[in-house]
Short mmCIF file of C-alpha atoms and ligand atoms in Angstrom, two decimals:
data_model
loop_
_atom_site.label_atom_id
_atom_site.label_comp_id
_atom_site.label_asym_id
_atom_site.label_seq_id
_atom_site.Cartn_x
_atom_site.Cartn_y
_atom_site.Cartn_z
CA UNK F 15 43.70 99.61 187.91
CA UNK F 16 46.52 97.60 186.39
CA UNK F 17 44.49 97.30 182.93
CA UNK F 18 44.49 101.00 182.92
CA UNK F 19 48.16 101.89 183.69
CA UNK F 20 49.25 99.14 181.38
CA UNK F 21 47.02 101.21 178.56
CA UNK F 22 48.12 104.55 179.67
CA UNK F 23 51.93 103.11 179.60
CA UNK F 24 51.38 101.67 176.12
CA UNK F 25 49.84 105.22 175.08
CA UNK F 26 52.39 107.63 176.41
CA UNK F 27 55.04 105.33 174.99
CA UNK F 28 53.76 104.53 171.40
CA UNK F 29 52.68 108.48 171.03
CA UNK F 30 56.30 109.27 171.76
CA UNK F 31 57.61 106.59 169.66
CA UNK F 32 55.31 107.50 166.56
CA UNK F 33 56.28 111.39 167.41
CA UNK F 34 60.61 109.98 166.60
CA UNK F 35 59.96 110.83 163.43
CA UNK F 36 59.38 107.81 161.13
CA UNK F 37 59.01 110.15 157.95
CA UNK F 38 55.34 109.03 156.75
CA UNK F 39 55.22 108.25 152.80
CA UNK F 40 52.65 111.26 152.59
CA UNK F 41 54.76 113.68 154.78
CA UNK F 42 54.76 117.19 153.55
CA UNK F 43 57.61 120.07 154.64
CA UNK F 44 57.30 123.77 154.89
CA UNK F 45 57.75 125.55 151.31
CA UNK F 46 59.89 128.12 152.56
CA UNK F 47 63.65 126.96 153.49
CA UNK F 48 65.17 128.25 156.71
CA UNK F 49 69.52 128.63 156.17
CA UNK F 50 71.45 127.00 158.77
CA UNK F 51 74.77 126.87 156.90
CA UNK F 52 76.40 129.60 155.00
CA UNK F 53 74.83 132.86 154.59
CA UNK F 54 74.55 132.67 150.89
CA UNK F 55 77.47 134.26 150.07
CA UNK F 56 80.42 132.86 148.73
CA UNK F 57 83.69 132.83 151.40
CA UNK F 58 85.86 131.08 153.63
CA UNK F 59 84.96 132.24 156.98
CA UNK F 60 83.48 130.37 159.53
CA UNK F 61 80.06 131.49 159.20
CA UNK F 62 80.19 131.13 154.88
CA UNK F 63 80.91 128.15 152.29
CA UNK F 64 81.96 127.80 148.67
CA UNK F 65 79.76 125.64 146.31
CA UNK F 66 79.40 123.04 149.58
CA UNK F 67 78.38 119.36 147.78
CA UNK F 68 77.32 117.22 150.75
CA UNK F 69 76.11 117.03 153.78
CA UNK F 70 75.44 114.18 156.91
CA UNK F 71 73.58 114.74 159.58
CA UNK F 72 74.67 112.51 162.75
CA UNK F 73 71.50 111.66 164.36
CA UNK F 74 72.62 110.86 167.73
CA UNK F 75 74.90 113.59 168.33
CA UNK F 76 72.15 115.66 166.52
CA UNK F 77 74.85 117.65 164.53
CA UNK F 78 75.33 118.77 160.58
CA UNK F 79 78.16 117.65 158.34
CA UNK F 80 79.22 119.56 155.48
CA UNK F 81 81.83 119.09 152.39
CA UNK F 82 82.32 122.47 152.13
CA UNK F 83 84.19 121.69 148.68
CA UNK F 84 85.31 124.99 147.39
CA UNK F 85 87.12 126.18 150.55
CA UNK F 86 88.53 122.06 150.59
CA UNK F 87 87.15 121.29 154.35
CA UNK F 88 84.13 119.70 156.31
CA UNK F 89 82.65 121.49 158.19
CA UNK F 90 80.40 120.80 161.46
CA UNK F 91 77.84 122.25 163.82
CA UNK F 92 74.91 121.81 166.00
CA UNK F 93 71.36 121.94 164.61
CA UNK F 94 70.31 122.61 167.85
CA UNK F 95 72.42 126.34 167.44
CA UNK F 96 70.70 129.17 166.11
CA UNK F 97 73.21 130.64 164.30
CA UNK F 98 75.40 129.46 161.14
CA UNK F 99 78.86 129.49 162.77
CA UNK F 100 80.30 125.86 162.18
CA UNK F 101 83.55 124.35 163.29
CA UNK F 102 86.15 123.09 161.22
CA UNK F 103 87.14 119.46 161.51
CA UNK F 104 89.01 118.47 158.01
CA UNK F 105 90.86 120.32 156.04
CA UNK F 106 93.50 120.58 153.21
CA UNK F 107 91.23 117.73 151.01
CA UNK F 108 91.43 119.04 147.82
CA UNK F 109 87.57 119.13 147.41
CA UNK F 110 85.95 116.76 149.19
CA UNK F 111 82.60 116.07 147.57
CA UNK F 112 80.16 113.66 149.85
CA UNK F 113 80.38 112.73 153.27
CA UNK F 114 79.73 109.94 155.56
CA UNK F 115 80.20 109.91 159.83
CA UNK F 116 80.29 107.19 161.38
CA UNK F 117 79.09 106.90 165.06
CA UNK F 118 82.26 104.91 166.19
CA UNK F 119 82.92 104.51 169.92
CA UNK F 120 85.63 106.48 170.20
CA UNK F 121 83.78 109.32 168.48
CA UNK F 122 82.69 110.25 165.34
CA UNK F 123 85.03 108.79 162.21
CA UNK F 124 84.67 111.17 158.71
CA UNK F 125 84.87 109.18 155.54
CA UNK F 126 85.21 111.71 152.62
CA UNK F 127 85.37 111.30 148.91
CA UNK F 128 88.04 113.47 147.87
CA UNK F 129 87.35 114.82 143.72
CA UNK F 130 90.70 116.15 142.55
CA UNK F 131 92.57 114.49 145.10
CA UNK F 132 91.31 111.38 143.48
CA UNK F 133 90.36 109.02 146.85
CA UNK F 134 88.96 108.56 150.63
CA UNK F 135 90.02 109.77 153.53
CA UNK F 136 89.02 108.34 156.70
CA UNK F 137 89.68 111.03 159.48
CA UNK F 138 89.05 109.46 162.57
CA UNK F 139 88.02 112.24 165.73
CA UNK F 140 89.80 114.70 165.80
CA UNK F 141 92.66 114.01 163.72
CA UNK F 142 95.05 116.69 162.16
CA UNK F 143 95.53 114.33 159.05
CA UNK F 144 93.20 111.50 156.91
CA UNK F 145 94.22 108.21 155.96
CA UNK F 146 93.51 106.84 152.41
CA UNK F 147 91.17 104.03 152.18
CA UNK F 148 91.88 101.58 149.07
CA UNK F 149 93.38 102.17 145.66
CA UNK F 150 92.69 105.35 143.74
CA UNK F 151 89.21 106.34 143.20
CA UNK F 152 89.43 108.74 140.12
CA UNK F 153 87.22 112.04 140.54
CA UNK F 154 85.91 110.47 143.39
CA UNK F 155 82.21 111.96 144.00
CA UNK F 156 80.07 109.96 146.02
CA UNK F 157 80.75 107.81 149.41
CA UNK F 158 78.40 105.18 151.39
CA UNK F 159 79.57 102.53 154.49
CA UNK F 160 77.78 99.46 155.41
CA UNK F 161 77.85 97.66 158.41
CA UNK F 162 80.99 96.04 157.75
CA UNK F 163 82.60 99.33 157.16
CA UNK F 164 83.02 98.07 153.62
CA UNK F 165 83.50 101.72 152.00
CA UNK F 166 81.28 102.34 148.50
CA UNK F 167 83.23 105.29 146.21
CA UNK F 168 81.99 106.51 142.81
CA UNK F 169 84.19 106.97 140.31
CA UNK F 170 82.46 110.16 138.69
CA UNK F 171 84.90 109.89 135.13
CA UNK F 172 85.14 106.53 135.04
CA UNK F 173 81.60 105.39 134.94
CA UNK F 174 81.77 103.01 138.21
CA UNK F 175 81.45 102.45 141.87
CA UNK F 176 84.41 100.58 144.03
CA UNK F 177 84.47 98.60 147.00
CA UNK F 178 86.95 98.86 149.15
CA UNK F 179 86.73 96.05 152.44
CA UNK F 180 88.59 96.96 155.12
CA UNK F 181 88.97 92.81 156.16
CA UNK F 182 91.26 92.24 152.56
CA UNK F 183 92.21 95.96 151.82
CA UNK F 184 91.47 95.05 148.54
CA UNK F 185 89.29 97.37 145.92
CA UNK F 186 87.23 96.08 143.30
CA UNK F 187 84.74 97.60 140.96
CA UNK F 188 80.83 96.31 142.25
CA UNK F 189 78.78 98.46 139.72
CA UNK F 190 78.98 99.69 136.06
CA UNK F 191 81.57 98.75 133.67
CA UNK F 192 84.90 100.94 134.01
CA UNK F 193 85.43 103.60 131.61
CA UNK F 194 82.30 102.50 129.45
CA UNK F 195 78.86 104.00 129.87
CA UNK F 196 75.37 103.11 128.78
CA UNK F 197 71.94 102.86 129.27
CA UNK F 198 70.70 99.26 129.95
CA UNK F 199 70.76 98.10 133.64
CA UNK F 200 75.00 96.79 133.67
CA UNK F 201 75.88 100.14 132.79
CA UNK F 202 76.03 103.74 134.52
CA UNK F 203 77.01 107.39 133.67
CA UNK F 204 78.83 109.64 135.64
CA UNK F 205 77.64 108.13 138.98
CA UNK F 206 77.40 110.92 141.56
CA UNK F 207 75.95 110.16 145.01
CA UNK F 208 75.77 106.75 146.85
CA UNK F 209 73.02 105.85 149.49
CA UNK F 210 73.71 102.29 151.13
CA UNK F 211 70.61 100.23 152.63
CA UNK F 212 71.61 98.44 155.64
CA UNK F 213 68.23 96.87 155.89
CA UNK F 214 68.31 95.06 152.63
CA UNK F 215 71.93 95.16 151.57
CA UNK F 216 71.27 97.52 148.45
CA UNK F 217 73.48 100.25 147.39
CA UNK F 218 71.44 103.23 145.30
CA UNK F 219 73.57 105.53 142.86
CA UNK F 220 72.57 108.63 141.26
CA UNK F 221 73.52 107.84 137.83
CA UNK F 222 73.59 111.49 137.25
CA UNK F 223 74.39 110.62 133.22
CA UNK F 224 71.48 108.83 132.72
CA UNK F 225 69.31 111.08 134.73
CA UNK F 226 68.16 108.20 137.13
CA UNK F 227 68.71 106.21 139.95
CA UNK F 228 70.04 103.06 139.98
CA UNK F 229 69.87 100.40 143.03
CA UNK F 230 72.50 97.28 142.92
CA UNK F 231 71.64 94.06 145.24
CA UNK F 232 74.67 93.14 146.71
CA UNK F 233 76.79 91.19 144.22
CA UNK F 234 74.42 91.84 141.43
CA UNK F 235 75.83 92.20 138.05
CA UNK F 236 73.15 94.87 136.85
CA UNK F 237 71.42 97.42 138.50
CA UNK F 238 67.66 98.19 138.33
CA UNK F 239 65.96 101.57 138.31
CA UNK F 240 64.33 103.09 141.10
CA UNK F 241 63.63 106.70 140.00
CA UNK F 242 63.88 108.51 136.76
CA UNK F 243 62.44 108.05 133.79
CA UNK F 244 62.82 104.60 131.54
CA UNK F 245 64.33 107.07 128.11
CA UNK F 246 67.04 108.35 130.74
CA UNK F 247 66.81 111.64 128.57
CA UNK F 248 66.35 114.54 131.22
CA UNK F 249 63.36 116.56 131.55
CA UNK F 250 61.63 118.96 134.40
CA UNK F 251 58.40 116.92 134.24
CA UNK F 252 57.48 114.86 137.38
CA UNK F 253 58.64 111.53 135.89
CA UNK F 254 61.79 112.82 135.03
CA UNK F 255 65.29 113.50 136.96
CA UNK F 256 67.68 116.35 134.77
CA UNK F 257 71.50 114.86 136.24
CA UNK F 258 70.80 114.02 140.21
CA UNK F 259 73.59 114.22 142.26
CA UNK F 260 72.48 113.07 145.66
CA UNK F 261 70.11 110.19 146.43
CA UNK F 262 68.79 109.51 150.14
CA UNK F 263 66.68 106.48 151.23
CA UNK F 264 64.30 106.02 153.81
CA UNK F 265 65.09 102.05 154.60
CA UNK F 266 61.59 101.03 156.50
CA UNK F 267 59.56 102.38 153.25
CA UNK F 268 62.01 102.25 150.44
CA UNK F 269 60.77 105.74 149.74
CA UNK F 270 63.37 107.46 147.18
CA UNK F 271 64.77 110.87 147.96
CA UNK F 272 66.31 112.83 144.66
CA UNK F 273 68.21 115.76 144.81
CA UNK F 274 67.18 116.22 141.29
CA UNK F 275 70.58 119.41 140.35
CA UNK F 276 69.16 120.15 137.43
CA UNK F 277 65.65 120.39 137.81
CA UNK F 278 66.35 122.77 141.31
CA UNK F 279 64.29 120.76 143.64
CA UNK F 280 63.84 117.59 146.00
CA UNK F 281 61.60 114.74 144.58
CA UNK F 282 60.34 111.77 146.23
CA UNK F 283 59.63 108.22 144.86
CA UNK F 284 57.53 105.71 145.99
CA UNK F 285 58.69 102.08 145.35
CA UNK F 286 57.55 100.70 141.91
CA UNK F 287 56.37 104.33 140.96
CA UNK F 288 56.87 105.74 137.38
CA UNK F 289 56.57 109.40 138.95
CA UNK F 290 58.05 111.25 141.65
CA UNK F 291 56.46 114.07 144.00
CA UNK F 292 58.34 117.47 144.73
CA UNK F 293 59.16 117.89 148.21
CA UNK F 294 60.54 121.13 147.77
CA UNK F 295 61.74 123.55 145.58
CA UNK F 296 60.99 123.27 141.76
CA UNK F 297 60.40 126.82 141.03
CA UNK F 298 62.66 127.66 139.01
CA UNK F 299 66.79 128.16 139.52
CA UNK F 300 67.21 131.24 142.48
CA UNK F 301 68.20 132.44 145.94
CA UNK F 302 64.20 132.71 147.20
CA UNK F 303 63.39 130.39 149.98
CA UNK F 304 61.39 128.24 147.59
CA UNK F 305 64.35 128.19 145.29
CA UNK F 306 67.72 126.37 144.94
CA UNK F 307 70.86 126.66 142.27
CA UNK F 308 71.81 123.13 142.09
CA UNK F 309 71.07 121.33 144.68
CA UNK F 310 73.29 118.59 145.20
CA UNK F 311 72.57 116.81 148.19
CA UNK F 312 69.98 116.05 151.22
CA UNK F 313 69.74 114.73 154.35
CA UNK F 314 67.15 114.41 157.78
CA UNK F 315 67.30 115.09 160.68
CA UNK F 316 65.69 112.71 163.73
CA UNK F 317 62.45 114.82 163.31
CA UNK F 318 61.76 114.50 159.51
CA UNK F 319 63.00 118.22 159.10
CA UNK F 320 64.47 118.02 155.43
CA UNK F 321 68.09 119.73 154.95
CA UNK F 322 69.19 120.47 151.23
CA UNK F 323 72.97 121.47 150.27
CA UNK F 324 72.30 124.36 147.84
CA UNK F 325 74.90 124.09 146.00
CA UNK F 326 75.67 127.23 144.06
CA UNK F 327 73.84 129.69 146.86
CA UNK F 328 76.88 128.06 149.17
CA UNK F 329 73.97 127.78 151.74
CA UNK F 330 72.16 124.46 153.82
CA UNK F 331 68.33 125.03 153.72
CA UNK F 332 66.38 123.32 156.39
CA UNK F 333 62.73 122.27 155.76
CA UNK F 334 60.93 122.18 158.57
CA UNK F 335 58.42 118.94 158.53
CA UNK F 336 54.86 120.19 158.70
CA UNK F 337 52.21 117.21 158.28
CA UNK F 338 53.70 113.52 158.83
CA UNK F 339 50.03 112.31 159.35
CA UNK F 340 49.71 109.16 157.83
CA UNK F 341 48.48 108.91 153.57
CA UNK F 342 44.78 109.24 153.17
CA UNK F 343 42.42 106.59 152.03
CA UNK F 344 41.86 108.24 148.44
CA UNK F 345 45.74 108.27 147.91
CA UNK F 346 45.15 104.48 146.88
CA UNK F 347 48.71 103.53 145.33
CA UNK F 348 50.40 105.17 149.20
CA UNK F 349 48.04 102.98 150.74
CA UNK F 350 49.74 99.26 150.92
CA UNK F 351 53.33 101.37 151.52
CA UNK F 352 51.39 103.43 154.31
CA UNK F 353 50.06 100.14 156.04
CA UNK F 354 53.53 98.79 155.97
CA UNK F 355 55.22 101.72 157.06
CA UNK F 356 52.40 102.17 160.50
CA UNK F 357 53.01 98.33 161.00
CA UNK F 358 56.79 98.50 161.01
CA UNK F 359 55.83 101.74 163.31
CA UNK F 360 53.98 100.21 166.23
CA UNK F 361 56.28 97.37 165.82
CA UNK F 362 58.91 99.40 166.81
CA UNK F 363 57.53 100.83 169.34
CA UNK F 364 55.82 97.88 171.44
CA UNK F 365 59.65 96.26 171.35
CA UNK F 366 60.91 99.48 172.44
CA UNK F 367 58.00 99.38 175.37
CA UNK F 368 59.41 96.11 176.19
CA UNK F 369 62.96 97.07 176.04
CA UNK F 370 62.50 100.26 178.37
CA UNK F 371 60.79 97.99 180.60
CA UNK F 372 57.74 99.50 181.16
CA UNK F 373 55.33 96.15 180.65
C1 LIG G 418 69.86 136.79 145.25
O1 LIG G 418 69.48 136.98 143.90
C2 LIG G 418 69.25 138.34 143.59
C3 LIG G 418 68.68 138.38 142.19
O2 LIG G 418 69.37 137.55 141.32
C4 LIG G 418 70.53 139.13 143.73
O3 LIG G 418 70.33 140.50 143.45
C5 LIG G 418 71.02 138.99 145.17
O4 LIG G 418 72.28 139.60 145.33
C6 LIG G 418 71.13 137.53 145.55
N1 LIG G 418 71.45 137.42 146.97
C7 LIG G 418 72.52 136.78 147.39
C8 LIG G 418 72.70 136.70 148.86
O5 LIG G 418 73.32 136.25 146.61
C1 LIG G 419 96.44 98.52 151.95
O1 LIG G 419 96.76 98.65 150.57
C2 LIG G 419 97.41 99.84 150.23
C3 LIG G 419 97.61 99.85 148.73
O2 LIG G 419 96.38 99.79 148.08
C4 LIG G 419 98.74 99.94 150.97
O3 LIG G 419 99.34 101.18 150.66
C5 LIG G 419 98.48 99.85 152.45
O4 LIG G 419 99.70 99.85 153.15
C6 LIG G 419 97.71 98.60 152.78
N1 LIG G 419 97.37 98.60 154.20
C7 LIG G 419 97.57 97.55 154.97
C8 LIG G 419 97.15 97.71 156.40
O5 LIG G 419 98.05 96.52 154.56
C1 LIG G 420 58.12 104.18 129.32
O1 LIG G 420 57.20 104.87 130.18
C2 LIG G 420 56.06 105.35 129.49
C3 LIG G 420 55.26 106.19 130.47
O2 LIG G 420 55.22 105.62 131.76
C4 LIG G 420 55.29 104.17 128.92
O3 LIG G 420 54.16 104.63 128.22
C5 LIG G 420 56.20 103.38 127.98
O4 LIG G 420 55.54 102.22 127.53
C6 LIG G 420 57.50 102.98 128.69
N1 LIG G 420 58.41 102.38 127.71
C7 LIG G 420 59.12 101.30 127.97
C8 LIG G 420 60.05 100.85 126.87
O5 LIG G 420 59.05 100.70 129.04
C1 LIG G 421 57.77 96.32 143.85
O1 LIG G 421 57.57 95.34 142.83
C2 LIG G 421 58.33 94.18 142.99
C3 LIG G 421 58.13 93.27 141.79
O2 LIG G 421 57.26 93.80 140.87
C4 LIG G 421 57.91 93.50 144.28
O3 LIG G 421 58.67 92.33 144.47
C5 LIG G 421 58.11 94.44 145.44
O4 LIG G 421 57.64 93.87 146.63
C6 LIG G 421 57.38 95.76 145.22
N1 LIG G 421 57.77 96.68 146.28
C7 LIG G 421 56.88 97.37 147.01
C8 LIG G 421 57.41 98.18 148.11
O5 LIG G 421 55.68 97.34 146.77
#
């Protein structure tokens, strides 16, 4: 009797567990994107963007950020709502380019790379005014936090990424070489968007120049390459980027996902892969549902549903996820990632078993 409740506990709560959306290395998303943002037309209402360049999605409050950079605001709403109207909650940043929210507990805290106004601002809920974080970051593009709220900005014309620690209030360069580019591993290129790892301490950087994407180790003095290919000339084939601009990581698999602008689609990147898959898009540059112009930035949501800033249709896409079965057994080179990735899995969910109490 016990034996069997036990097992029926342990079912009910791993199946829920595995259902929370840890995004499976073979996952695959609907081909046809849904618009939750914008309506595809340019303009400053409430229901419209202009050439938006990030977005964030706050998992716990479910809810979609967007650096609606042409109309110089964020802008917010529910992805629970069915319809595009979004609420304003920054404004007057002369375009703001990438986002990052922050679940503080006194509510959600914005941190916003700001291009021509040439820094961060931290706007902290709901504020009527940022504050800038560090020294100037010069065409500021991408943004990333860690868990010491150390803030990550790319310098987009200056071939770098700073660190600003909120403990010193000191900034210091912790990737590329200012004002020089190149091509060999100390080096970057217009450096777009930032993705920091909290699991292993890694930043990732579009080096949008160089067509790839770079990760740097805390403190390292070069950078190695995670996704592009190793000429870092652009091209449209699958072991290629063409000038990425957004970079998002899945930290239990390592799994590498491009927003590859050039190339008008999402690609994904196994670890120690020399080519990527296409997620979405990749037909061409277009307002279709299979089709972005530019796409400069992605995000998930808590479900695996992909959501792509379409840069130039001033739209969101959302991707709904449609298999997240695990990799099959002919997909050899998936396989040792899968087998980590279900481990980690039921990991996770016996300790969260143990933590709701239920044993
Ligand atoms: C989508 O593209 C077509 C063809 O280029 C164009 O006629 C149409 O106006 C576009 N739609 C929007 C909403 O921009
Ligand atoms: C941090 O440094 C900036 C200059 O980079 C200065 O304007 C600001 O007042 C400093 N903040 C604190 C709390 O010391
Ligand atoms: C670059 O990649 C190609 C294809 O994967 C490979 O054939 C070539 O040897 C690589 N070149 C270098 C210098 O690593
Ligand atoms: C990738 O390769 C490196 C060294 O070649 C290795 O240390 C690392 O564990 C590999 N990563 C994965 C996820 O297989």
């Amino acid at each position: 009797m016990t034996f069997v409740s036990v097992q029926v506990t342990f079912l009910y709560c791993c199946s829920t567990s595995l259902s929370s959306a840890e995004i499976s290395p073979c996952a695959k998303w609907s081909p046809h994107g849904k618009t939750v943002a914008g309506n595809g037309l340019v303009g400053d209402t409430l229901t419209q963007l202009a050439t938006p360049r990030g977005i964030f999605i706050m998992k716990r409050m479910n809810t979609l950020y967007i650096a609606d950079s042409g109309n110089y605001r964020v802008q917010m709403l529910p992805l629970s709502q069915s319809s595009n109207l979004a609420t304003t909650v920054v404004f007057d940043v002369r375009e703001p380019s990438k986002i990052y929210v922050d679940d503080d507990e006194n509510g959600p805290t914005i941190y916003i790379s700001v291009f021509i106004g040439n820094r961060v601002e931290k706007w902290t809920k709901e504020a009527s005014k940022g504050i800038q974080l560090g020294d100037e970051c010069r065409s500021c593009f991408g943004i990333a936090v860690d868990k010491e709220k150390n803030v990550y900005m790319s310098e987009l014309d200056r071939e770098d990424v700073l660190k600003w620690s909120p403990q010193t209030n000191l900034t210091k360069v912790v990737a590329g070489q200012t004002d020089q580019r190149g091509t060999t591993d100390k080096y970057l290129s217009s450096p777009h968007g930032l993705y920091f790892d909290r699991n292993s301490d890694t930043l990732y950087i579009a080096d949008s120049g160089n067509n790839r994407i770079q990760k740097w180790k805390k403190d390292a003095l070069s950078g190695s390459q995670v996704a592009g290919s190793n000429t870092s000339t652009p091209s449209a084939d699958t072991g290629s980027l063409d000038e990425p601009e957004g970079v998002w990581v899945d930290e239990l698999t390592k799994i590498v996902y491009v927003a590859d602008t050039m190339n008008n689609r999402i690609i994904r990147w196994l670890p120690n892969t020399s080519v990527g898959d296409i997620i979405a898009g990749g037909e061409g540059s277009g307002n279709a549902t299979n089709q972005f112009n530019s796409p400069s930035d992605l995000a998930f949501d808590s479900e695996g549903n992909l959501y792509v800033c379409d840069t130039w249709n001033h739209r969101v896409q959302m991707f709904s996820i449609i298999d997240n079965k695990p990799c099959s057994s002919t997909s050899t080179g998936k396989r040792q990632i899968y087998s980590n990735w279900i481990m980690i899995t039921i990991i996770l969910s016996i300790l969260r078993c143990i933590i709701e109490g239920l044993f």
